[in-house]
PDB file of C-alpha atoms in Angstrom:
ATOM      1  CA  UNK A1450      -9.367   0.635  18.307  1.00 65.00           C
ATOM      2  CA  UNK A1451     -11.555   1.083  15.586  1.00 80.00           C
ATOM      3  CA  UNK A1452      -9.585   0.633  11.633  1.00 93.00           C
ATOM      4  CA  UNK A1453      -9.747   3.038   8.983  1.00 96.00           C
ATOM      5  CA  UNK A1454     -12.897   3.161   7.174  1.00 97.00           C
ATOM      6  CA  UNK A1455     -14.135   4.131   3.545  1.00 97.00           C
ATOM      7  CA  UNK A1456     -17.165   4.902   1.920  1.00 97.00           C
ATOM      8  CA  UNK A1457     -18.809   4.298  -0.502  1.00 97.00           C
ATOM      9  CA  UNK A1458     -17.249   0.745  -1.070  1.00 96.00           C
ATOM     10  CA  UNK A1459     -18.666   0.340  -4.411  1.00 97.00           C
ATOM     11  CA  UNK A1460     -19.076   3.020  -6.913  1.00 97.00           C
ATOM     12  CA  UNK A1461     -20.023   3.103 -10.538  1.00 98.00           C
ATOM     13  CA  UNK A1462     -20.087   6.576 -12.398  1.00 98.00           C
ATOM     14  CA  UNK A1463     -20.224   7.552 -16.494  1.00 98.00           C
ATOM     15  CA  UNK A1464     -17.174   8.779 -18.468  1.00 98.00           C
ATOM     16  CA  UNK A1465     -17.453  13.099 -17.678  1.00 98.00           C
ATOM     17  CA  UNK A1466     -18.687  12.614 -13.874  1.00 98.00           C
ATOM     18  CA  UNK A1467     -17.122  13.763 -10.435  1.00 98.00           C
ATOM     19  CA  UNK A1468     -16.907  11.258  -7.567  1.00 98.00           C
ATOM     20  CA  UNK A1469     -15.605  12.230  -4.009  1.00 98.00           C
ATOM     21  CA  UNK A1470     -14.107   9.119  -1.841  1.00 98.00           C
ATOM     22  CA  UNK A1471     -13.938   9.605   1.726  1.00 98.00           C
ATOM     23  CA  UNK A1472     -11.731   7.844   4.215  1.00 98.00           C
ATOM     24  CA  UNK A1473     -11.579   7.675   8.324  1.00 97.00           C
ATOM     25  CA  UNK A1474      -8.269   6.707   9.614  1.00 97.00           C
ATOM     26  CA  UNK A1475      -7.492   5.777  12.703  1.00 96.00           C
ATOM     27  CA  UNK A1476      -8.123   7.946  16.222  1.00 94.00           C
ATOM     28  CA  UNK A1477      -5.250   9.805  16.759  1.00 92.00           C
ATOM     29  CA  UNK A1478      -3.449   9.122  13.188  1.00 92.00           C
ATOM     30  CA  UNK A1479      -2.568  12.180  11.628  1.00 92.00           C
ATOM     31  CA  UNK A1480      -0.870  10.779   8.311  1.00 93.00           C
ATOM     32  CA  UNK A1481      -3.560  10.423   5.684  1.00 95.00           C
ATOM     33  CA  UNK A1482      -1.979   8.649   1.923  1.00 95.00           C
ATOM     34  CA  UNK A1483      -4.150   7.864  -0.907  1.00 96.00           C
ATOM     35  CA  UNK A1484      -3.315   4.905  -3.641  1.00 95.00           C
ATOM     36  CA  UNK A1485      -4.697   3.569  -6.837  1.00 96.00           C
ATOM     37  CA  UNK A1486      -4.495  -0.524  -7.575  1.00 94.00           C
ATOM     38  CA  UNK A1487      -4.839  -1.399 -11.026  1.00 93.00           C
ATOM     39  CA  UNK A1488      -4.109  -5.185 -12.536  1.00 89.00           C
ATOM     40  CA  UNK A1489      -1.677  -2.694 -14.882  1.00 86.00           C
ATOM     41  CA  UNK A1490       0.262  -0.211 -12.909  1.00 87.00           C
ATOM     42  CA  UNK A1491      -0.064  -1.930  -9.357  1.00 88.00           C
ATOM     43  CA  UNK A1492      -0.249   0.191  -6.228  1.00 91.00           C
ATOM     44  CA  UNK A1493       0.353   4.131  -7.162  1.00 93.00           C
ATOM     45  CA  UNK A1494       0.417   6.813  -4.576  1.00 92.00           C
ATOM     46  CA  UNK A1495      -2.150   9.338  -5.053  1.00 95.00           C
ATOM     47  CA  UNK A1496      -0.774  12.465  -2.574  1.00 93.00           C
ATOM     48  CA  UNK A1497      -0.232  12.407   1.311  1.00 94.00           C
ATOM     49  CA  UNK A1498      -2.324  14.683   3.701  1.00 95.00           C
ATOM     50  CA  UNK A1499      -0.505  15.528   7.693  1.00 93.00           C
ATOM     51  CA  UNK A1500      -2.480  17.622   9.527  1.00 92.00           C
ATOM     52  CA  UNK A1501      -4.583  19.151   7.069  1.00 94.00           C
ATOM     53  CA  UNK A1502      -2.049  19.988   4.440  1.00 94.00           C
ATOM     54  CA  UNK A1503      -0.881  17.974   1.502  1.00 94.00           C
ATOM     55  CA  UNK A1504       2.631  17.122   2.309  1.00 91.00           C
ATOM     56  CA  UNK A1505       3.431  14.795  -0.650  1.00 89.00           C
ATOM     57  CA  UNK A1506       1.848  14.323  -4.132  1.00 92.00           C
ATOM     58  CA  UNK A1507       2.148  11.763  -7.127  1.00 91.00           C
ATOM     59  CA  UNK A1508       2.237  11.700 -10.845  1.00 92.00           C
ATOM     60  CA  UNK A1509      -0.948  11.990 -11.585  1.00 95.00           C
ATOM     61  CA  UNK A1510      -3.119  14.794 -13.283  1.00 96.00           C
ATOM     62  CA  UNK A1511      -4.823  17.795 -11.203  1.00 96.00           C
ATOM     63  CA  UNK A1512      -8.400  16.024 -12.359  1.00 97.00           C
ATOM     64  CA  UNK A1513      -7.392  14.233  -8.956  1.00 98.00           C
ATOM     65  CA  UNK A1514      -7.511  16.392  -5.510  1.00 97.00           C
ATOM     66  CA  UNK A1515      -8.119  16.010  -1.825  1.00 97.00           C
ATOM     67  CA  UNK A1516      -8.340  17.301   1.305  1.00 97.00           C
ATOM     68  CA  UNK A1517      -8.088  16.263   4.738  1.00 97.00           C
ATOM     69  CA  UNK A1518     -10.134  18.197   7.721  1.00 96.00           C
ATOM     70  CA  UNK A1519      -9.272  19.001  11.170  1.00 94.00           C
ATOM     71  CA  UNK A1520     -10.415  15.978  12.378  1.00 92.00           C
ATOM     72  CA  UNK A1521      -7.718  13.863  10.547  1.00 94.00           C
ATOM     73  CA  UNK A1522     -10.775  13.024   8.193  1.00 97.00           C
ATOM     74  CA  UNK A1523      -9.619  12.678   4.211  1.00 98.00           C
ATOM     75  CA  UNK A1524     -11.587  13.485   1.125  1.00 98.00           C
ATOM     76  CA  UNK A1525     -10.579  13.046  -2.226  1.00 98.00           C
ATOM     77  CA  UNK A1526     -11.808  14.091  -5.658  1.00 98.00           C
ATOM     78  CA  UNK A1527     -11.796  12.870  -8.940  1.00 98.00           C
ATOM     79  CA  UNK A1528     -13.284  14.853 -11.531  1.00 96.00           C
ATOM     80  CA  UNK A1529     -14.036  14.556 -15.548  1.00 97.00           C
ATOM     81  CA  UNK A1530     -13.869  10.705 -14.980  1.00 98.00           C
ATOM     82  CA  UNK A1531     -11.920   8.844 -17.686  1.00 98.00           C
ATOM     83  CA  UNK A1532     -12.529   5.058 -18.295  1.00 97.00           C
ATOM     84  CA  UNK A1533      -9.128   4.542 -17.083  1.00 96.00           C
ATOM     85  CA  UNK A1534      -9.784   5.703 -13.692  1.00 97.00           C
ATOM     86  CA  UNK A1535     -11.842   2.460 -12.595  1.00 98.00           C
ATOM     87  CA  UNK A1536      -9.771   1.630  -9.992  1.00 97.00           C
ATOM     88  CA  UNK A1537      -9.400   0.064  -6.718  1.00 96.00           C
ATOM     89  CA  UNK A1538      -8.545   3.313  -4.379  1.00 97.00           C
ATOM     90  CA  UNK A1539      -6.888   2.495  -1.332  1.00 96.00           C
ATOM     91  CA  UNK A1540      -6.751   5.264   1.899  1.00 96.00           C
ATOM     92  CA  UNK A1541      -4.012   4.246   4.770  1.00 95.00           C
ATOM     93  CA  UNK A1542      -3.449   6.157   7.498  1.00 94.00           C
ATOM     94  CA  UNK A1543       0.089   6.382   9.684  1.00 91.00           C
ATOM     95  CA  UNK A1544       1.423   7.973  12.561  1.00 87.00           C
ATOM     96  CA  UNK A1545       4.128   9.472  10.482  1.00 78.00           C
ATOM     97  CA  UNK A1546       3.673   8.734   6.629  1.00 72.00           C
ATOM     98  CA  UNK A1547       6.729   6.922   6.326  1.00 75.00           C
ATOM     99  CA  UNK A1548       5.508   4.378   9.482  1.00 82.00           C
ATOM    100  CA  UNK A1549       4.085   1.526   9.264  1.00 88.00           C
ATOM    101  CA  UNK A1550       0.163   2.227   7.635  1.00 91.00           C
ATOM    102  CA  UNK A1551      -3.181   0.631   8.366  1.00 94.00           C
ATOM    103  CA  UNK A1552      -5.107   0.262   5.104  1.00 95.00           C
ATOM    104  CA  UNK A1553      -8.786   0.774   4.851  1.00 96.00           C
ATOM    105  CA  UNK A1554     -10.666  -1.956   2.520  1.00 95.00           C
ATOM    106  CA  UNK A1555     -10.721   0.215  -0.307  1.00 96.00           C
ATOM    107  CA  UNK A1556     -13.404   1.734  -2.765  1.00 97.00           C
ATOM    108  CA  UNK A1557     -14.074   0.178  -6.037  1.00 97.00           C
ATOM    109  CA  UNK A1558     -14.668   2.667  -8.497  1.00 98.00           C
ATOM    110  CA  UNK A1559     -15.887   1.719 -12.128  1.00 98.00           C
ATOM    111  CA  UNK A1560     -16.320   4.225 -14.803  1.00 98.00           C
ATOM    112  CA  UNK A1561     -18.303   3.470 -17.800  1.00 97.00           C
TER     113      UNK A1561
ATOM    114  CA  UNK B1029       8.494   4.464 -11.789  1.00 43.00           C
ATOM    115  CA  UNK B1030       8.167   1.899  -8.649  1.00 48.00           C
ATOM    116  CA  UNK B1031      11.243   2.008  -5.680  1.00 62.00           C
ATOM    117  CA  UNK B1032      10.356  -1.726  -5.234  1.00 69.00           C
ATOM    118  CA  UNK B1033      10.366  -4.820  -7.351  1.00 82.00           C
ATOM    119  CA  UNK B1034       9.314  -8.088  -6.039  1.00 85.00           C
ATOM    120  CA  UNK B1035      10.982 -11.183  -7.215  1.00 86.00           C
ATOM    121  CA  UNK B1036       9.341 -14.084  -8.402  1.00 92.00           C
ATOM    122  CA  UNK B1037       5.963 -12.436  -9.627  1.00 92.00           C
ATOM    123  CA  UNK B1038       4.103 -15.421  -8.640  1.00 95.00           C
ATOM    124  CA  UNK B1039       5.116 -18.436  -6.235  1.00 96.00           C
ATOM    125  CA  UNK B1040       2.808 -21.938  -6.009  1.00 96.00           C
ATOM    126  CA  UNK B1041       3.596 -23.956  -3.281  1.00 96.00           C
ATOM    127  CA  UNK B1042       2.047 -26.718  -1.449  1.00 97.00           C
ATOM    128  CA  UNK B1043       1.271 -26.588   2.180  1.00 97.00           C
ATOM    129  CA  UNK B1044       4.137 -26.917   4.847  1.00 97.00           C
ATOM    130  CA  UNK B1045       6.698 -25.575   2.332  1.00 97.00           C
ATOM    131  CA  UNK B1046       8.614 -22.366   2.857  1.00 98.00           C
ATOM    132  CA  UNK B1047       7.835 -19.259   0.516  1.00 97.00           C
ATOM    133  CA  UNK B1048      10.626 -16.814  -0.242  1.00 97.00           C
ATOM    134  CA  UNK B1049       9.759 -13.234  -1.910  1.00 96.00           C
ATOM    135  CA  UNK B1050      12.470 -10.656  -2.684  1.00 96.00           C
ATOM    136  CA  UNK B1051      12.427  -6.968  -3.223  1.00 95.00           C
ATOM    137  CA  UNK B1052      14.794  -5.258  -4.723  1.00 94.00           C
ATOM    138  CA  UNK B1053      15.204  -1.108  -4.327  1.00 93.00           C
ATOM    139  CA  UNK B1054      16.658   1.537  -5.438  1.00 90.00           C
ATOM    140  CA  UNK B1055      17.112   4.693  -3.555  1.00 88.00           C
ATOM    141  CA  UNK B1056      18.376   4.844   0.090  1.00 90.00           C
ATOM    142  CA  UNK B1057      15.162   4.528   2.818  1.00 90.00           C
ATOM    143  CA  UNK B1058      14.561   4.982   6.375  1.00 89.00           C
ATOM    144  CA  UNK B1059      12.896   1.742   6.558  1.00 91.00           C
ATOM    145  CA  UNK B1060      11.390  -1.314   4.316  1.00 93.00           C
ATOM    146  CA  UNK B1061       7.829  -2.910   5.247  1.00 94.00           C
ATOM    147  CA  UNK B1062       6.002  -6.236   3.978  1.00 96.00           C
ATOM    148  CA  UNK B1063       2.397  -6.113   3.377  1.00 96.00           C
ATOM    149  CA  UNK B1064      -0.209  -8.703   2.523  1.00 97.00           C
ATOM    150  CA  UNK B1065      -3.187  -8.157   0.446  1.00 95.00           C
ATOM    151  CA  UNK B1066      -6.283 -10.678   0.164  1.00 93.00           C
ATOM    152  CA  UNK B1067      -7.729 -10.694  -3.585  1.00 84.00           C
ATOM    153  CA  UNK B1068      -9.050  -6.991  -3.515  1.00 75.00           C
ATOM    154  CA  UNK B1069      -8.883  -6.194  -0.292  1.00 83.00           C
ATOM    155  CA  UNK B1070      -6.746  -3.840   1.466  1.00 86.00           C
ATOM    156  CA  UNK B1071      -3.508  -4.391   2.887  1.00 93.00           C
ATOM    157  CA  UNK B1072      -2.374  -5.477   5.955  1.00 95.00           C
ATOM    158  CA  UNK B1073       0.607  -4.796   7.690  1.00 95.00           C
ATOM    159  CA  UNK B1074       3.231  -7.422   8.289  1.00 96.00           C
ATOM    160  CA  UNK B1075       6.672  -6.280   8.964  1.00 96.00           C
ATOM    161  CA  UNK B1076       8.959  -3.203   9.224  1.00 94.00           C
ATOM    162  CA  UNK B1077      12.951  -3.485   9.425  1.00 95.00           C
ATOM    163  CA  UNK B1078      14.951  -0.561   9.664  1.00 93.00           C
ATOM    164  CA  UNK B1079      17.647   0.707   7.520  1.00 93.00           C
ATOM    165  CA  UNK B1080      20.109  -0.344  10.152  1.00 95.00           C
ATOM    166  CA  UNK B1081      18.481  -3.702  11.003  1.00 97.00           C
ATOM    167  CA  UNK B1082      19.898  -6.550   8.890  1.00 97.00           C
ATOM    168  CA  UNK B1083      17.041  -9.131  10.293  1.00 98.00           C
ATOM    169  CA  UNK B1084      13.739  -9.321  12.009  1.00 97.00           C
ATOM    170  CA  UNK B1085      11.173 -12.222  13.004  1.00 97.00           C
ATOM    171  CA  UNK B1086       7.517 -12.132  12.972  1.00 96.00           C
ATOM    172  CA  UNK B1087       6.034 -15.442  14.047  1.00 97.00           C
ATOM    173  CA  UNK B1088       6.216 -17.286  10.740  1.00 97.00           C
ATOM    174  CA  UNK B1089       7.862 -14.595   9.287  1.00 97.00           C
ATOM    175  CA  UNK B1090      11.235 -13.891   8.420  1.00 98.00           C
ATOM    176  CA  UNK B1091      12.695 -10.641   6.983  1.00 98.00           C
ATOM    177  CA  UNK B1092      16.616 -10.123   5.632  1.00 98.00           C
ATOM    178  CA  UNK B1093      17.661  -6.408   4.726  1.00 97.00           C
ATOM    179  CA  UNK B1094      20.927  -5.689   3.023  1.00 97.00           C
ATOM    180  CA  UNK B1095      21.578  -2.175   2.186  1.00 95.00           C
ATOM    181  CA  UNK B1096      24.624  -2.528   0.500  1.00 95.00           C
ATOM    182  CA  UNK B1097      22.732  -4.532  -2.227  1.00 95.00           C
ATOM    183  CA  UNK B1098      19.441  -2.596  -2.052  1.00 95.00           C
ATOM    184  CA  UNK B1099      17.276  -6.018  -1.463  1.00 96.00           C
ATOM    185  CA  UNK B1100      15.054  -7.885   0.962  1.00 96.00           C
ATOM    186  CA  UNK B1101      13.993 -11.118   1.478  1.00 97.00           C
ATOM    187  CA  UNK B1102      10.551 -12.299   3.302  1.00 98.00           C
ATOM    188  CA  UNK B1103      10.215 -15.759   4.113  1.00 98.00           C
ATOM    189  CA  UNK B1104       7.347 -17.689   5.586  1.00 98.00           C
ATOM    190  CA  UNK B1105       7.830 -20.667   6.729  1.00 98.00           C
ATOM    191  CA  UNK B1106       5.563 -23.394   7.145  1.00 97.00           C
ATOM    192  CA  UNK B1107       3.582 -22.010   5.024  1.00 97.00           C
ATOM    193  CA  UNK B1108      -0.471 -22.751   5.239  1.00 97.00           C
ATOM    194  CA  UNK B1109      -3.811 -22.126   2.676  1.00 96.00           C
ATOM    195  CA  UNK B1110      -4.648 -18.848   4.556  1.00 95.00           C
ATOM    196  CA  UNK B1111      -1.227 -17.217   3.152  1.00 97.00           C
ATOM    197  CA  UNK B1112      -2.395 -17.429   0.072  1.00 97.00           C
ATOM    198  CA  UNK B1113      -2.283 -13.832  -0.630  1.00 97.00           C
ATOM    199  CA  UNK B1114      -0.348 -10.814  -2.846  1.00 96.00           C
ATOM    200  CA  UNK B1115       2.522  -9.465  -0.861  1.00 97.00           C
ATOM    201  CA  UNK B1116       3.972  -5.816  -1.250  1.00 95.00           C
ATOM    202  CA  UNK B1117       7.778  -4.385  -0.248  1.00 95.00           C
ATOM    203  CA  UNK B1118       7.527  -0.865   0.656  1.00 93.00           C
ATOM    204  CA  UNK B1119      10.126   1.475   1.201  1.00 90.00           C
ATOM    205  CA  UNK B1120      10.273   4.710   2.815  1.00 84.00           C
ATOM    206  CA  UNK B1121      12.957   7.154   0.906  1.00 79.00           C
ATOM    207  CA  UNK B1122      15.273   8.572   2.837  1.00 77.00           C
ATOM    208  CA  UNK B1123      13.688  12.242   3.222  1.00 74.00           C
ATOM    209  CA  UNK B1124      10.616  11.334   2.447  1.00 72.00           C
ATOM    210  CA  UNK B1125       7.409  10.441   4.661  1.00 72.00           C
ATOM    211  CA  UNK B1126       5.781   8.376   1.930  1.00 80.00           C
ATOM    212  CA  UNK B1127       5.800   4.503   1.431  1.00 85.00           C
ATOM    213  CA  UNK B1128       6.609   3.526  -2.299  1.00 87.00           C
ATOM    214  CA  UNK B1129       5.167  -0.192  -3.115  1.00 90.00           C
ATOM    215  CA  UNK B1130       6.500  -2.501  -5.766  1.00 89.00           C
ATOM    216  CA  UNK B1131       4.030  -4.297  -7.763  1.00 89.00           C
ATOM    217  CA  UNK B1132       3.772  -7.655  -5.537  1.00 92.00           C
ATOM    218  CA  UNK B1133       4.385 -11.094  -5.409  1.00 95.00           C
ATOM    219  CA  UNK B1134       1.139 -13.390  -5.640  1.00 95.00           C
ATOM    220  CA  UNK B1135       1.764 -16.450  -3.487  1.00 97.00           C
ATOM    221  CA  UNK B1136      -0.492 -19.555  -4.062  1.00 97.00           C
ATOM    222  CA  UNK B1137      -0.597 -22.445  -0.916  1.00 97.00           C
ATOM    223  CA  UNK B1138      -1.912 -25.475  -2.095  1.00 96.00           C
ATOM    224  CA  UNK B1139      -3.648 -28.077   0.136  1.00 92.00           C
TER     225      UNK B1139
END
């Protein structure tokens, strides 16, 4: 069974861009969560997509948004980059979102 | 604020030692999971143990839940260079179908 994939892997952007992560989970998965990893606030969930709608959401600002398609597919969208957005984002996809989740290995964003 | 906190931040062993990480909680969950993460990588799965399961063995692994107290305790034993590694408690709030991680526990194996 293939894992959950990410792309791009590496990304670097300027302050004021847009970037859009995208993220594959596993065939059959429906359960789609989103994380940031920083050295300073450690793993943070982003939001939580099941079945195309966003069934859970964290503290962070609307700059970030996603989407997930009928496919179990996941998108999400960062926009107005700030320098403290450089970030490790992390997509895992679950059964159920509270199951046990298979990571993907992540996009490294950098803003400068 | 994170549901988990992982107890010591960092661990330095040597090979063939046993490695202890705790987690302590603070809401009521469905479940509790382990994960493993490789410098910058993503995570990989380890363990689960139920709210109702007090313990549960994974090869090397060894996982304690107590409710009453809000904690968990991972222990590998034996431990080898290819654990070295940052491990994460999640927990699963009760009503809730999202996994809250603490901020890890960076285990170094030394040769």
């Amino acid at each position: 069974k293939a894992g959950v994939t990410q792309t791009p892997r590496y990304l670097i952007k300027t302050r004021g861009q847009q970037v859009t992560l995208s993220c594959s989970p596993i065939s059959g998965h429906r359960s789609v969560s989103w994380y940031q990893q920083t050295p300073g606030q450690g793993l943070q969930f982003l939001f939580e997509y099941f079945s195309e709608t966003q069934r859970n959401k964290g503290n962070f600002p609307g700059r970030f948004s996603g989407r997930q398609f009928s496919n179990s597919r996941s998108e999400m969208n960062v926009s107005t980059l700030e320098l403290g957005d450089s970030a490790l984002y992390l997509c895992a996809s679950s059964l159920t979102g509270a199951s046990e989740q298979y990571f993907g290995p992540g996009t490294r964003l950098t803003v400068t | 604020s994170q549901q988990g906190e992982e107890d010591p931040q960092a661990l330095s062993i040597q090979e063939g030692e046993n490695a202890t990480m705790n987690c302590s909680y603070k809401t009521s969950i469905n479940n509790l999971q382990w994960y493993r993460q490789n410098s910058g990588r993503g995570l990989v799965h380890l363990i689960l143990i139920r709210s109702n399961e007090r313990e549960k063995h994974s090869g090397r692994l060894r996982v304690t839940l107590d409710t009453s107290k809000k904690s968990s305790s991972l222990l590998i034993t034996a431990s080898r260079a290819a654990d070295t590694a940052s491990y994460f408690c999640a927990t699963a709030p009760s009503g809730y179908s999202t996994l809250t991680f603490g901020k890890g526990t960076m285990l170094l194996v030394s040769p």
